[in-house]
Backbone as a ProteinNet text record, in pm:
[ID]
protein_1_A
[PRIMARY]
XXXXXXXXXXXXXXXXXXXXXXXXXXXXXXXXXXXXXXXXXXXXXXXXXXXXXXXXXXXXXXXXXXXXXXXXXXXXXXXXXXXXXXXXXXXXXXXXXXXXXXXXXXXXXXXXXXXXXXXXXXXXXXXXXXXXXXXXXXXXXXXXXXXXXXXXXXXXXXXXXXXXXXXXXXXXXXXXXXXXXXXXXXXXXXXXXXXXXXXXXXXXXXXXXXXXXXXXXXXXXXXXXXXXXXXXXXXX
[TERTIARY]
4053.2	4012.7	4125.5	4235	4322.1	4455.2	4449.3	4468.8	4447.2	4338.5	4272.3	4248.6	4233.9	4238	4385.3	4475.1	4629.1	4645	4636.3	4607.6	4548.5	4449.1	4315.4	4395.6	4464.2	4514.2	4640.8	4720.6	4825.2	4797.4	4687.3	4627.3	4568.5	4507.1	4430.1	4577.2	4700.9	4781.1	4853.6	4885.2	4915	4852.6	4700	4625	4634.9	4665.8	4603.1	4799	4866.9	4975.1	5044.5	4963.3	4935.8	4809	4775.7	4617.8	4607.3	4637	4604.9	4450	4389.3	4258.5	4255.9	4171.1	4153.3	4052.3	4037.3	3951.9	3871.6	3742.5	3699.6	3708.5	3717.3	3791	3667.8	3630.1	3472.1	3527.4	3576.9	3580.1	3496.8	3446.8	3321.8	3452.8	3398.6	3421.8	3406	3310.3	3260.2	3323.4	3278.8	3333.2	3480.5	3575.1	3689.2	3722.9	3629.2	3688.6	3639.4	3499.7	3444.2	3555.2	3682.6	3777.9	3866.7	3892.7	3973.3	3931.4	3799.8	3690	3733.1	3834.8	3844.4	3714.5	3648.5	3540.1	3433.7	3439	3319.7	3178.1	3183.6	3061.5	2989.7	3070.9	3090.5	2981.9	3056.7	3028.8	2877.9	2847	2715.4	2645.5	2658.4	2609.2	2506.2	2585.8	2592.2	2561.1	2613.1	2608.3	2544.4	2536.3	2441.6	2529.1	2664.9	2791.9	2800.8	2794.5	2834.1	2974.9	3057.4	3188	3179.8	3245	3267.6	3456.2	3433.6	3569.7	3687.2	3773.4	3866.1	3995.4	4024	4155.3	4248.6	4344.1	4458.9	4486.7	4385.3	4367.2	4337.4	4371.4	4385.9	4287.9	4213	4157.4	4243.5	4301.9	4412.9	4557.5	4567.6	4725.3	4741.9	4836.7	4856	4997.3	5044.9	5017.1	5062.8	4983.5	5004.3	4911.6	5048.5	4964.9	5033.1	5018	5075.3	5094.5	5230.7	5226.5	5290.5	5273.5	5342.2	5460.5	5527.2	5710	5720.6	5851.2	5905.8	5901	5905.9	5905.7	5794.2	5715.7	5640.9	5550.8	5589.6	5486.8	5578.8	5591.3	5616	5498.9	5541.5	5457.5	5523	5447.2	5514.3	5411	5477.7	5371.4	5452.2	5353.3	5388.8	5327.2	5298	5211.9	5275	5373	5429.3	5463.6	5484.4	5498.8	5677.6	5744	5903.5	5921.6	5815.7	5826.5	5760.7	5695	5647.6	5761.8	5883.5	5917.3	6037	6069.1	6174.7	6130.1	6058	5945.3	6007.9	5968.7	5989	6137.8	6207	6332.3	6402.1	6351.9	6378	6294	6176.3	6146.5	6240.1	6295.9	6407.4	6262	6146.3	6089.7	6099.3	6190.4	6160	6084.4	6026.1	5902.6	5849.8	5774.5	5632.3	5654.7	5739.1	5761.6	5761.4	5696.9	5719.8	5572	5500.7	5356.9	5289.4	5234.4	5147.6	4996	4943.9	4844.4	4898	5008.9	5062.7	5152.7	5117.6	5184.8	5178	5065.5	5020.8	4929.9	4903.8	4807.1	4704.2	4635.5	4484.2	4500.4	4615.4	4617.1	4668.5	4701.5	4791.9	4657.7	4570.4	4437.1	4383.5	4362.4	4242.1	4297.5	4423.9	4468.9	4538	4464.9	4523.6	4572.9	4474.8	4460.7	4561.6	4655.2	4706.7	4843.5	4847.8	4984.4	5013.3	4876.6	4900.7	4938.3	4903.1	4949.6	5111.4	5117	5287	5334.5	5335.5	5378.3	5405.3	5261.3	5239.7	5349.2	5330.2	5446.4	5593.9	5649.1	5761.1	5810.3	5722.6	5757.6	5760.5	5661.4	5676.7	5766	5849.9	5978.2	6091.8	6076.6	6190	6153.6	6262.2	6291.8	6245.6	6197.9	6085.6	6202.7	6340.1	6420.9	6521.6	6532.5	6604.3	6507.8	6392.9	6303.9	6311.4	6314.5	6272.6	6429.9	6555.5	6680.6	6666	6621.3	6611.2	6559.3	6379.4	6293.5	6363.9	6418.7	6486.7	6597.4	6696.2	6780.9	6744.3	6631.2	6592.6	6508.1	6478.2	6395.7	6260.3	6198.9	6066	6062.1	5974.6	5918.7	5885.6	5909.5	5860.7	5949.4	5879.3	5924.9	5890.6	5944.4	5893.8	5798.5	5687.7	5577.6	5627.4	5643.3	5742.6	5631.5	5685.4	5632.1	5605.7	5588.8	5588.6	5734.5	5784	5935.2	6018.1	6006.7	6095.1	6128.8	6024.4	6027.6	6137.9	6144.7	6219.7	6351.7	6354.7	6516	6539.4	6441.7	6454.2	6602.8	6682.8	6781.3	6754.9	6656.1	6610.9	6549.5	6462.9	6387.2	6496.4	6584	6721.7	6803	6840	6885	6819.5	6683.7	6641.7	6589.5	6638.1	6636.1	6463	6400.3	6274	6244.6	6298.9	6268.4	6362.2	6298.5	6383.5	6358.5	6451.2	6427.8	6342.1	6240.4	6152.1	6113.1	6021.9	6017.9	5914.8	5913.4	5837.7	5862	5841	5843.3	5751.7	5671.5	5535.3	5633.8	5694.8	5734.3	5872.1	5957.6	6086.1	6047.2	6200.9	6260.7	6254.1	6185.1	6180.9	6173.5	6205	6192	6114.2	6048.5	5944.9	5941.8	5814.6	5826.1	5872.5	5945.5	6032.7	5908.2	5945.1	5875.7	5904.3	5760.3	5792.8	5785.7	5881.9	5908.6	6055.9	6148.8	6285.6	6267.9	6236.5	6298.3	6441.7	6476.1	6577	6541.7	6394.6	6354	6405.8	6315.9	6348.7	6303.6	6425	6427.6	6261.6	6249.4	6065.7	6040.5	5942.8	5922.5	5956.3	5998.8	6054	6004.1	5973.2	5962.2	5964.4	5935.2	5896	5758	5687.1	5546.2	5484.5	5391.4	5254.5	5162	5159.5	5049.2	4927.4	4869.5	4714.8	4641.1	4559.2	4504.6	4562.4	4724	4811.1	4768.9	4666.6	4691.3	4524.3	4414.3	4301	4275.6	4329.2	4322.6	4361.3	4484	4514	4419.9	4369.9	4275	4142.4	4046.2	3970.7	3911.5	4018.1	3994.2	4077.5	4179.6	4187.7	4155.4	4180.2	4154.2	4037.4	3943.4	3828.4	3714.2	3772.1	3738.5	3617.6	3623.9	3498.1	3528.7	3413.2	3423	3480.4	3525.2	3561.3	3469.1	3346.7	3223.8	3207	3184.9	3155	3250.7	3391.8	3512.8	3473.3	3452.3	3472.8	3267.6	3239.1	3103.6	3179.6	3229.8	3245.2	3356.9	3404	3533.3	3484.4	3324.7	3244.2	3166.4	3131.6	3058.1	3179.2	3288.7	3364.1	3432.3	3351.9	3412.9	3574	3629.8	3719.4	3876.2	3957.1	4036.6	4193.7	4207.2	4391	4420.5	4349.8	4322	4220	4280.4	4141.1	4012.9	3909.2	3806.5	3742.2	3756.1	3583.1	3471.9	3394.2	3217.8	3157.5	3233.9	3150.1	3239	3328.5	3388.2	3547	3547.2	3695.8	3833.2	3929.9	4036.7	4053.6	4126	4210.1	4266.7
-1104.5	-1070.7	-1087.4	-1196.6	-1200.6	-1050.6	-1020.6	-886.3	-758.6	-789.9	-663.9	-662.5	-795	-878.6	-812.2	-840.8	-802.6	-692.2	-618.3	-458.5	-396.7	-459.5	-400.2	-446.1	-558.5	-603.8	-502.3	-522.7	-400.4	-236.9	-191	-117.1	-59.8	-183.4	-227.9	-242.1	-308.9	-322.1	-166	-91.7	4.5	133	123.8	185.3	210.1	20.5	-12	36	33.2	91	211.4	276.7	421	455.5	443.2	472.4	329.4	212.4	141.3	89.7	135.8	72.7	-18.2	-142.6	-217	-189.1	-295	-203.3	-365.1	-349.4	-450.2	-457.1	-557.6	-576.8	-702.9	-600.2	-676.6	-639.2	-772.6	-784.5	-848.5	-828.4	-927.8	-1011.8	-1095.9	-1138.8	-1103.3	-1087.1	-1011.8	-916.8	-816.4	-682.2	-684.4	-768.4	-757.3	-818.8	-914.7	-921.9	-812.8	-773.7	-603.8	-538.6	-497.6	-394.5	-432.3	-561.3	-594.4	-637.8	-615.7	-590.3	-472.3	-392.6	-273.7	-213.5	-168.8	-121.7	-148.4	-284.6	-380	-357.1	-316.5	-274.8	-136.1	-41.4	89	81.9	16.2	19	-50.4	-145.4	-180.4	-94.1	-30.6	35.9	157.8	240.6	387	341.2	252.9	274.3	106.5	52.6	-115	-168.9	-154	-236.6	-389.8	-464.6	-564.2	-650.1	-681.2	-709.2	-839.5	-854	-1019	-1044.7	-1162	-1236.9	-1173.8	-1165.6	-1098.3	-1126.7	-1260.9	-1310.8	-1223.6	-1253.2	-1149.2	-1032.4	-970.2	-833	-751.3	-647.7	-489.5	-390.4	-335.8	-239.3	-92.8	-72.2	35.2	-8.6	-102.8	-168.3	-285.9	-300.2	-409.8	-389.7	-491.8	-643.8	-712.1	-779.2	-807.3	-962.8	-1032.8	-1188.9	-1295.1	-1417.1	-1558.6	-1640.3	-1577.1	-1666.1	-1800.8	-1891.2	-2009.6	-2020.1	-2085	-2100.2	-2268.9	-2240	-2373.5	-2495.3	-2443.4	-2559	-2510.5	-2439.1	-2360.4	-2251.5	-2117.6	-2037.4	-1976.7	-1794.3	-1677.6	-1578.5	-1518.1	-1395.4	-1274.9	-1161.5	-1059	-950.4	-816.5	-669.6	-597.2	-535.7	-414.2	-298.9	-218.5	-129.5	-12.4	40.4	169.8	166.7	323.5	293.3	245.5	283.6	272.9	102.5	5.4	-140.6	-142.9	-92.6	-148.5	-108.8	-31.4	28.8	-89.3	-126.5	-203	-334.7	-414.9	-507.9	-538.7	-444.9	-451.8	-432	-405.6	-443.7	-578.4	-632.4	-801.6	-857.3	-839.5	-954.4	-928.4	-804.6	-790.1	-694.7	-647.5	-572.5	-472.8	-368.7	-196.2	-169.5	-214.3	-110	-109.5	-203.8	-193.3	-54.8	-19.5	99.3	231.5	182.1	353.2	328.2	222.7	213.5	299.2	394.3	447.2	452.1	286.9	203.9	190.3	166.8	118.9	243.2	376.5	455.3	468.8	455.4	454.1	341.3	398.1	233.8	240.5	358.7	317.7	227.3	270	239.5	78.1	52.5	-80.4	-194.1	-106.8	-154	-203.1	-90	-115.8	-256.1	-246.6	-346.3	-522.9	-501	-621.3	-733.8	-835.2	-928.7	-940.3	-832.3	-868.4	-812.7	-750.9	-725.2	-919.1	-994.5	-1100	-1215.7	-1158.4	-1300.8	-1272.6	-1115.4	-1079.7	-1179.2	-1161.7	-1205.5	-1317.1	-1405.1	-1560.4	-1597.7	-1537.7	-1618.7	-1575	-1464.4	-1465.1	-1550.4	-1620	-1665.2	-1825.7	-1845.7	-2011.9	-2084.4	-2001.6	-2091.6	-2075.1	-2041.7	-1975.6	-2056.4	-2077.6	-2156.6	-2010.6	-2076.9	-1960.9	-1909.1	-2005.7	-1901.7	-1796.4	-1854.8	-1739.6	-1646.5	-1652.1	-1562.7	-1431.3	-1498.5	-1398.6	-1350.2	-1417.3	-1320.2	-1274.8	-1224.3	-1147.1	-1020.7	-1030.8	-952.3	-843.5	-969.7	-839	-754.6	-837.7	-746.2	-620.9	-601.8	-489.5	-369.1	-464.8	-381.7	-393	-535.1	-550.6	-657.3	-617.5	-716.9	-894.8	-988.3	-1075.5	-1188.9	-1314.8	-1495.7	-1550.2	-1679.2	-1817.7	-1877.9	-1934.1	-1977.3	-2119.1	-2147.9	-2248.8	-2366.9	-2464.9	-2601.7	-2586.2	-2626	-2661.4	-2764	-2841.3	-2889.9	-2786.7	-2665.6	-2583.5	-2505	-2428.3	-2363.7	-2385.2	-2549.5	-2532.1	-2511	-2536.3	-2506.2	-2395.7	-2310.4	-2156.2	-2086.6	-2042.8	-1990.5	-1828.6	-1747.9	-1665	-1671.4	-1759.3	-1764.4	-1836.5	-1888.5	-1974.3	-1855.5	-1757.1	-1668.6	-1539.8	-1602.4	-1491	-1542	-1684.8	-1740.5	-1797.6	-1800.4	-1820.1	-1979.1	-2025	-2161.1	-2241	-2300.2	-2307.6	-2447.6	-2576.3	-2726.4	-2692	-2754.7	-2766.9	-2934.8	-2983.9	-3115.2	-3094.2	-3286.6	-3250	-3403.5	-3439.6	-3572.3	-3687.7	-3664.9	-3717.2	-3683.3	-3614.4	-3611.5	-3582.5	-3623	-3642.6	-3468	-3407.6	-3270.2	-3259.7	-3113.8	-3111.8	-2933.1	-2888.9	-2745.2	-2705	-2603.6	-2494.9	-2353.2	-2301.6	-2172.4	-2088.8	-1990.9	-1933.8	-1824.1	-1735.6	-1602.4	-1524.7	-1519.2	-1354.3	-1231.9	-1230.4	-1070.7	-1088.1	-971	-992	-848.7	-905.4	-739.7	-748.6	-662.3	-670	-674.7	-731.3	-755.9	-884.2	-943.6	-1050.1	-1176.6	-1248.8	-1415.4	-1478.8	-1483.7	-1513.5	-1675.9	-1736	-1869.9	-1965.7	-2014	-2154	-2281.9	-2340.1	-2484.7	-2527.8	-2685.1	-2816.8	-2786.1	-2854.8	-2825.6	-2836.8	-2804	-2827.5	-2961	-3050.7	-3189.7	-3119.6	-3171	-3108	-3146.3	-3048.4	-3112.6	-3125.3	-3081	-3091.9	-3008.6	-2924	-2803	-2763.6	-2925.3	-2876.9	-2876.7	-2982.9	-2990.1	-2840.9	-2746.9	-2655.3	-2565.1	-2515.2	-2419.7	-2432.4	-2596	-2549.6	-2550.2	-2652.8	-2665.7	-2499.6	-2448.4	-2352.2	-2206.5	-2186.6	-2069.2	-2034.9	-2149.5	-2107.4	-2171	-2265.9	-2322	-2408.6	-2464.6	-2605.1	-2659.8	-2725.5	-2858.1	-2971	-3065.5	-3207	-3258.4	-3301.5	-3285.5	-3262.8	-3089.3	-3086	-3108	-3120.3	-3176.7	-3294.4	-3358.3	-3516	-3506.1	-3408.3	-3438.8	-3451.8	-3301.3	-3273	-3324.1	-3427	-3559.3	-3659.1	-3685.1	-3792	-3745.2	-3631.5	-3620.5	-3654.6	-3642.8	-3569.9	-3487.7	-3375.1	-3225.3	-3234.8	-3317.6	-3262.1	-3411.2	-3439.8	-3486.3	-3432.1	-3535.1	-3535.1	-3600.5	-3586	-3701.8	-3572.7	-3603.5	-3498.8	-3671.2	-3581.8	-3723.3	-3750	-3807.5	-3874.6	-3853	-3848.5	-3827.9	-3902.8	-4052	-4152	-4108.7	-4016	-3980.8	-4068.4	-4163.8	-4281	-4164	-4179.9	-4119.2	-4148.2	-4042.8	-4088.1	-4204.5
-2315.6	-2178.3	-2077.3	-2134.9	-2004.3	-2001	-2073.4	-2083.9	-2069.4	-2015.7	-1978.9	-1795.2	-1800.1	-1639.5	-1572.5	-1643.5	-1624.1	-1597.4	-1657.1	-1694.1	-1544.1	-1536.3	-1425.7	-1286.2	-1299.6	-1151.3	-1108.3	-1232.5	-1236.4	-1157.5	-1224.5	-1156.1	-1050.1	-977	-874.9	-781.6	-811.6	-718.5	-675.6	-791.6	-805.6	-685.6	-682.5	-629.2	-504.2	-480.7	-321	-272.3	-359.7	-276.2	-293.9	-363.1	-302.3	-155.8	-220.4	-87.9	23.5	-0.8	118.9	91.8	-33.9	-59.4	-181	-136.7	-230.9	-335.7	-475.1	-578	-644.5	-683.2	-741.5	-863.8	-944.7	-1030	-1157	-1242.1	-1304.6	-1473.3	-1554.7	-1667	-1669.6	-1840	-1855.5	-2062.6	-2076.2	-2161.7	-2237	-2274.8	-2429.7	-2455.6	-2358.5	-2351.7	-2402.7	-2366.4	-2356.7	-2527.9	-2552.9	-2689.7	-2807.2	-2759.8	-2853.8	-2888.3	-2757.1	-2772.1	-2924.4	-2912.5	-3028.7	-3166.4	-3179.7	-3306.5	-3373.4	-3386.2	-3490.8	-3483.3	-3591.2	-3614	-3704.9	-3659.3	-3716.9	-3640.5	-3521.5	-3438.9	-3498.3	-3479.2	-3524.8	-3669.1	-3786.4	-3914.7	-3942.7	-3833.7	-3814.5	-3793.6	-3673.1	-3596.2	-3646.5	-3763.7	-3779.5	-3928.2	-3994	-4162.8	-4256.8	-4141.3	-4190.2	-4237.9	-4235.5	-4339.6	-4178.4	-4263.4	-4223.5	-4265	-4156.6	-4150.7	-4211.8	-4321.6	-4394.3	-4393.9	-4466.4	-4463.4	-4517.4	-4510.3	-4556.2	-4579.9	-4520.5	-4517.1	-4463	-4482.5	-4450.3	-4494.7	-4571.2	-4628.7	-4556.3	-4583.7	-4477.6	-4591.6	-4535.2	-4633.1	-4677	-4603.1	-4633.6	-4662.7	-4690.8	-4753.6	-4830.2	-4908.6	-4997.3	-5034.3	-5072.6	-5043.3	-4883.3	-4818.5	-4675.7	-4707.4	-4684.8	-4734.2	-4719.2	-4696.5	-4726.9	-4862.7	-4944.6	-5017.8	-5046.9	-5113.5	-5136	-5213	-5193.7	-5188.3	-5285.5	-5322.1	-5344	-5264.4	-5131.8	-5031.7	-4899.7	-4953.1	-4837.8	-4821	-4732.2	-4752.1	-4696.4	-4746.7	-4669.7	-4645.6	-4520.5	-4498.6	-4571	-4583.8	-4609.9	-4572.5	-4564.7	-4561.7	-4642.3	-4676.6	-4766.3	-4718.6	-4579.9	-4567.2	-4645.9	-4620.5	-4679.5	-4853.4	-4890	-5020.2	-5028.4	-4923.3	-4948.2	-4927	-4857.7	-4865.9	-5027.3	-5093.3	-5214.7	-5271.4	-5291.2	-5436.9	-5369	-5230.3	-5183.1	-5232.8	-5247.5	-5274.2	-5415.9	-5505.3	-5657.6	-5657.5	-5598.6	-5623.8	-5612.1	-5503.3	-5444.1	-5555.8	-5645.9	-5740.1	-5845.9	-5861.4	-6000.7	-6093.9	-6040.8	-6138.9	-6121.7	-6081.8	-6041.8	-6142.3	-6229.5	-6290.6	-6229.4	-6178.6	-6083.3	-5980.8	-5975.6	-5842.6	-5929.3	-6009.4	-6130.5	-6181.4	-6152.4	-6246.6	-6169.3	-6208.9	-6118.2	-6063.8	-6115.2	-6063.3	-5927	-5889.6	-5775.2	-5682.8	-5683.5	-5652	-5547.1	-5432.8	-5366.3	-5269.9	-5147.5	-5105.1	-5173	-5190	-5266.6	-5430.8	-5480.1	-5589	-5568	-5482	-5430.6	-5424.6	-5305.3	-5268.3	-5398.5	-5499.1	-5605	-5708.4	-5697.8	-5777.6	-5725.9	-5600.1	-5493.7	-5555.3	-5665.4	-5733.9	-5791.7	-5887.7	-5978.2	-5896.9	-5800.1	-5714.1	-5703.5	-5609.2	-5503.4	-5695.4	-5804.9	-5900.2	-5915.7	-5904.8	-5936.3	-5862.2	-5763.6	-5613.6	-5619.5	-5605.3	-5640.4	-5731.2	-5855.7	-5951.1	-5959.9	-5851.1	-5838.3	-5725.9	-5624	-5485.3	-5533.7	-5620	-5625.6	-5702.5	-5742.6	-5806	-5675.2	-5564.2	-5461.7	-5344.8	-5283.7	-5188.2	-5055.3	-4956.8	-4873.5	-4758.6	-4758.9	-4714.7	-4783.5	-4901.5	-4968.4	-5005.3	-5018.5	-5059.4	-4947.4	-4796.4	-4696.7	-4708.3	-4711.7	-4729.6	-4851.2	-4932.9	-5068.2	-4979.6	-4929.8	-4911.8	-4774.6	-4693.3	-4511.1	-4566.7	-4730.5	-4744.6	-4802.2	-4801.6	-4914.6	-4744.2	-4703.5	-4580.1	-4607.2	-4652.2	-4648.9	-4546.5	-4438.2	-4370.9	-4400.5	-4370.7	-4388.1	-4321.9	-4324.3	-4231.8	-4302.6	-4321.2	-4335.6	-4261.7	-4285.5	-4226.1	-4189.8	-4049.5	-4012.2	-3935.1	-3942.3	-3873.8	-3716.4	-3691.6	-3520.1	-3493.2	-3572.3	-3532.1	-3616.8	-3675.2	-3743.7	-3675.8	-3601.2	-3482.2	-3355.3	-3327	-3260.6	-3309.7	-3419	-3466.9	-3544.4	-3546.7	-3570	-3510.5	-3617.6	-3514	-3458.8	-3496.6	-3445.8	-3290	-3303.4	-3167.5	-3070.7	-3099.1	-3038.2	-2956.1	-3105.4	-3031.7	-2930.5	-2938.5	-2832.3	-2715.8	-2701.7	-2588.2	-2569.7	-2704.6	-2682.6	-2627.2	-2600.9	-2574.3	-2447	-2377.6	-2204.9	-2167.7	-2162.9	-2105.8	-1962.6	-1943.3	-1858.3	-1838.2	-1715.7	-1749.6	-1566.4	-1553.6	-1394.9	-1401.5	-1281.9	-1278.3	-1276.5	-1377.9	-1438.2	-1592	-1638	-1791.5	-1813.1	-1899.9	-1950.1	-1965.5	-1981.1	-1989.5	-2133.8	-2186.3	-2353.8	-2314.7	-2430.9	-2468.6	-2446.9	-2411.5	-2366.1	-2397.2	-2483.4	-2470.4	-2350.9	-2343	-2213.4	-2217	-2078.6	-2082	-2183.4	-2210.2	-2319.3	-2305.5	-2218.4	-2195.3	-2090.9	-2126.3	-2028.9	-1903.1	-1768	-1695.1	-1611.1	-1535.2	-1435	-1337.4	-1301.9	-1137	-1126.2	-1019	-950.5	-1064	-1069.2	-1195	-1122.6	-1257.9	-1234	-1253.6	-1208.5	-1173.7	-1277.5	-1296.8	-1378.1	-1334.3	-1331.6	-1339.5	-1190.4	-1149.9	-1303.4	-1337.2	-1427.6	-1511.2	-1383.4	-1367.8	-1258.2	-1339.3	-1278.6	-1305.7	-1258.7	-1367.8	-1408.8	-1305.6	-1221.6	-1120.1	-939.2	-928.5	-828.7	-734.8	-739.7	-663.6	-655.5	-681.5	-645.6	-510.3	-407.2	-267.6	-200.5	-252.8	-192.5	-217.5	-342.7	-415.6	-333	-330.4	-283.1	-120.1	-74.7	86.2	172.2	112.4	184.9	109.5	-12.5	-72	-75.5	-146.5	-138.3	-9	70.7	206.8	211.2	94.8	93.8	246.2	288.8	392.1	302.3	402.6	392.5	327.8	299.4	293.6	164.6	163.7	-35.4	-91.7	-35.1	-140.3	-149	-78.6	-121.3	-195	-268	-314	-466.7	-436.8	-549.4	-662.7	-562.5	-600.9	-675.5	-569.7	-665.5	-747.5	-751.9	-911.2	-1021.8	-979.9	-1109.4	-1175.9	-1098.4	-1059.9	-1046.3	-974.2	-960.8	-1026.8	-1066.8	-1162.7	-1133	-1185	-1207.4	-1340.4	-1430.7	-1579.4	-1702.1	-1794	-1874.8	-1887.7	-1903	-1866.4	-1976.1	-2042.3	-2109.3	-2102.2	-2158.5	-2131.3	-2076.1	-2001.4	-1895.9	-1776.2	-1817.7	-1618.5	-1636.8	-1716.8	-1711	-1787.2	-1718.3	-1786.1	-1944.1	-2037.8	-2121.4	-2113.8
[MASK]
++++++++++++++++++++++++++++++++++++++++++++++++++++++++++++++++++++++++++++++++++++++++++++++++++++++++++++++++++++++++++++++++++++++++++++++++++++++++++++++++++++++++++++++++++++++++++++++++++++++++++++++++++++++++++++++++++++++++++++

């Protein structure tokens, strides 16, 4: 939904500065996550198929999956047939790119199981980064399924500047996801963190224009915090 919110304001700003008119602006939640349901509604809808589990399986492609490593887990895809015959070259089997069970996605599809044991038992004797430099040199998609402290020392995301020292003075300076996205407008807001809670006095006495009165009601219920709270109201 916050994407679609984005989208609509974009729009809405767009509008009002062409014409000088403003526009109301009504996402609903649901709605907004329906859009990104594929056609699980649809398939209900019209044919009684009901959408089940599926893991990381694609009904029109194979192999697209997480497998386990010497020290880990890689991702990989295989949508096209030129990543499968590239695929069977990085395990050292080019037969597989000549079987013609596997010539194709349907045939890829019908035989998923015994593609994902190939797979399985060529990946788990391999270390999950030489595995992914085997697989990019060939031109098959795929990463290492990385930690949350691996991440930061990813030299990919390093070099794309994904990560930016931030800090506030409530917290010591540590790495931070940066913006994700680069333009040539105007250098966009940076820092320090906002303290949780800093900016309810401004929000609701002038933006939204409580009295003195229901702020300080809505102070003592609870409502309102500088602490995440407990279920008796007492801080963390």
């Amino acid at each position: 939904p916050g994407l679609q919110v984005t989208i609509g304001l974009l729009a809405a700003l767009l509008h009002a500065e062409r014409t000088g008119e403003g526009q109301f602006l009504d996402v609903a939640m649901v709605d907004g996550i329906m859009s990104i349901c594929e056609t699980a509604q649809t398939l209900w809808a019209y044919e009684g198929v009901t959408h089940e589990r599926v893991g990381n399986n694609l009904s029109a492609a194979a192999p697209i999956d997480v497998y386990p490593t010497a020290d880990g887990s890689v991702s990989l895809v295989g949508l096209t047939d030129a990543h499968w015959r590239h695929l069977a070259t990085a395990m050292g089997q080019p037969e597989l790119a000549d079987d013609p069970r596997f010539a194709d996605a349907a045939g890829r599809r019908a035989h998923h199981d015994e593609i994902d044991e190939r797979i399985g038992a060529w990946a788990a004797g391999l270390d999950r980064h030489e595995l992914v430099a085997r697989l990019q040199a060939e031109g098959v998609p795929a990463g290492p399924v990385l930690h949350e402290s691996e991440l930061l020392a990813d030299p990919h995301l390093r070099a794309r500047g994904f990560f930016r020292p931030n800090g506030s003075p409530d917290m010591p300076t540590y790495d931070h996801p940066n913006h994700l996205w680069r333009w040539d407008g105007p250098p966009m807001a940076w820092g320090p963190l906002g303290r949780m809670g800093a900016d309810n006095d401004y929000v609701w006495r002038t933006v939204v224009g409580v009295s003195d009165t229901e702020y300080a009601a809505m102070a003592a219920a609870g409502h309102l915090s500088c602490d995440y709270l407990q279920p008796d109201g007492t801080s963390y």
